[in-house]
Amino acid sequence: MGGFDDVPEQTKTGKIIAVATLQVKPGKEARFEELISNARDAANSDKEPGTLTYRTNREVDKSGKPTGKYLLFEEYAGKAGFTAHCAQPPLQALLAETDIIASMNLDYAEGKPVIYQ
């Protein structure tokens, strides 16, 4: 399990992929979605040129019903892009509300596919 301090200094491609899995506390989903939407909108704007991709998704169970788990797929031009994203006010606003996220796992990969079909 990684964290914000575990982001790689460098990868072969220079790009950094971050995959975040967040468990949101019951009853806090609407507030989380409001805050993460603000972070996503900023990430996908010209405010964050080092953010190449920022997608947010909510897990569904076998019947298609949404759960409290969210998956974020993020791609950055490098560590500086990741660091700049983390410093943006919309993400800081989310992180400041400590009663929303029950748990978070953050994993990193390099920005080049290594598995081909």
Short mmCIF file of C-alpha atoms in Angstrom, two decimals:
data_model
loop_
_atom_site.label_atom_id
_atom_site.label_comp_id
_atom_site.label_asym_id
_atom_site.label_seq_id
_atom_site.Cartn_x
_atom_site.Cartn_y
_atom_site.Cartn_z
CA MET A 1 0.00 0.00 0.00
CA GLY A 2 1.42 3.30 -1.04
CA GLY A 3 0.80 6.82 0.08
CA PHE A 4 1.46 10.37 -1.07
CA ASP A 5 5.06 10.12 0.14
CA ASP A 6 5.70 6.89 -1.79
CA VAL A 7 5.43 8.37 -5.30
CA PRO A 8 8.42 7.26 -7.40
CA GLU A 9 11.10 9.85 -8.11
CA GLN A 10 11.49 8.63 -11.69
CA THR A 11 10.19 5.94 -14.07
CA LYS A 12 11.62 4.79 -17.41
CA THR A 13 8.99 6.75 -19.33
CA GLY A 14 8.95 9.73 -16.99
CA LYS A 15 5.20 9.29 -16.55
CA ILE A 16 3.64 8.18 -13.29
CA ILE A 17 0.39 6.26 -13.03
CA ALA A 18 -1.43 6.41 -9.70
CA VAL A 19 -4.32 4.07 -8.94
CA ALA A 20 -6.24 5.04 -5.81
CA THR A 21 -8.81 2.86 -4.10
CA LEU A 22 -10.90 4.69 -1.52
CA GLN A 23 -13.54 3.37 0.84
CA VAL A 24 -15.96 6.15 1.73
CA LYS A 25 -17.82 6.11 5.03
CA PRO A 26 -21.52 5.21 4.76
CA GLY A 27 -23.69 8.26 4.23
CA LYS A 28 -20.75 10.37 3.03
CA GLU A 29 -20.89 9.32 -0.63
CA ALA A 30 -22.68 12.43 -1.93
CA ARG A 31 -20.23 14.80 -0.22
CA PHE A 32 -17.27 12.73 -1.45
CA GLU A 33 -18.61 12.80 -5.02
CA GLU A 34 -19.04 16.57 -4.85
CA LEU A 35 -15.47 17.08 -3.63
CA ILE A 36 -13.84 14.53 -5.95
CA SER A 37 -15.73 16.02 -8.91
CA ASN A 38 -14.17 19.39 -8.10
CA ALA A 39 -10.71 17.78 -7.94
CA ARG A 40 -11.36 15.92 -11.22
CA ASP A 41 -12.53 19.07 -12.99
CA ALA A 42 -9.40 20.96 -11.90
CA ALA A 43 -7.15 18.04 -12.86
CA ASN A 44 -8.67 17.86 -16.34
CA SER A 45 -8.34 21.61 -16.93
CA ASP A 46 -5.43 23.83 -17.87
CA LYS A 47 -4.89 24.45 -14.13
CA GLU A 48 -2.93 21.18 -13.99
CA PRO A 49 -0.80 20.82 -17.14
CA GLY A 50 1.17 17.97 -15.53
CA THR A 51 -1.99 15.88 -15.10
CA LEU A 52 -2.54 13.85 -18.27
CA THR A 53 -5.51 11.72 -17.17
CA TYR A 54 -7.75 11.82 -14.11
CA ARG A 55 -10.71 9.44 -14.02
CA THR A 56 -13.00 8.71 -11.11
CA ASN A 57 -15.22 5.63 -10.87
CA ARG A 58 -17.54 4.10 -8.30
CA GLU A 59 -17.51 0.35 -7.79
CA VAL A 60 -20.74 -1.60 -8.26
CA ASP A 61 -21.66 -4.96 -6.79
CA LYS A 62 -22.79 -8.04 -8.72
CA SER A 63 -26.31 -6.64 -9.10
CA GLY A 64 -24.99 -3.31 -10.40
CA LYS A 65 -25.71 -1.42 -7.18
CA PRO A 66 -23.08 1.22 -6.30
CA THR A 67 -20.90 0.47 -3.28
CA GLY A 68 -18.94 2.86 -1.09
CA LYS A 69 -15.69 2.05 -2.89
CA TYR A 70 -14.22 4.44 -5.46
CA LEU A 71 -11.42 3.87 -7.95
CA LEU A 72 -9.31 6.69 -9.35
CA PHE A 73 -6.99 6.29 -12.33
CA GLU A 74 -4.49 9.12 -12.62
CA GLU A 75 -1.65 9.73 -15.09
CA TYR A 76 0.97 12.42 -14.60
CA ALA A 77 3.81 13.74 -16.76
CA GLY A 78 6.11 13.04 -13.79
CA LYS A 79 6.48 13.50 -10.06
CA ALA A 80 6.18 17.28 -10.40
CA GLY A 81 2.74 16.85 -12.00
CA PHE A 82 1.62 14.59 -9.16
CA THR A 83 2.96 16.98 -6.54
CA ALA A 84 1.23 19.94 -8.20
CA HIS A 85 -2.07 18.03 -8.28
CA CYS A 86 -1.80 17.20 -4.57
CA ALA A 87 -1.30 20.89 -3.76
CA GLN A 88 -4.39 22.09 -5.65
CA PRO A 89 -7.19 23.60 -3.50
CA PRO A 90 -9.91 21.13 -4.65
CA LEU A 91 -7.90 18.10 -3.52
CA GLN A 92 -6.81 19.85 -0.33
CA ALA A 93 -10.49 20.56 0.43
CA LEU A 94 -11.28 16.86 0.11
CA LEU A 95 -8.36 15.79 2.29
CA ALA A 96 -9.29 18.39 4.93
CA GLU A 97 -12.64 16.68 5.53
CA THR A 98 -11.32 13.80 7.62
CA ASP A 99 -14.73 12.25 8.32
CA ILE A 100 -15.38 11.15 4.71
CA ILE A 101 -12.73 8.58 3.73
CA ALA A 102 -12.60 5.38 5.78
CA SER A 103 -9.51 4.00 4.01
CA MET A 104 -7.30 4.71 1.04
CA ASN A 105 -4.76 2.70 -0.92
CA LEU A 106 -2.52 4.37 -3.46
CA ASP A 107 -0.43 2.31 -5.89
CA TYR A 108 1.99 3.54 -8.54
CA ALA A 109 3.09 2.24 -11.93
CA GLU A 110 5.14 3.54 -14.80
CA GLY A 111 3.39 5.00 -17.83
CA LYS A 112 4.12 2.25 -20.32
CA PRO A 113 2.01 -0.86 -20.91
CA VAL A 114 3.97 -3.99 -20.03
CA ILE A 115 1.26 -6.54 -20.82
CA TYR A 116 0.19 -6.94 -24.42
CA GLN A 117 -2.50 -9.13 -25.96
#
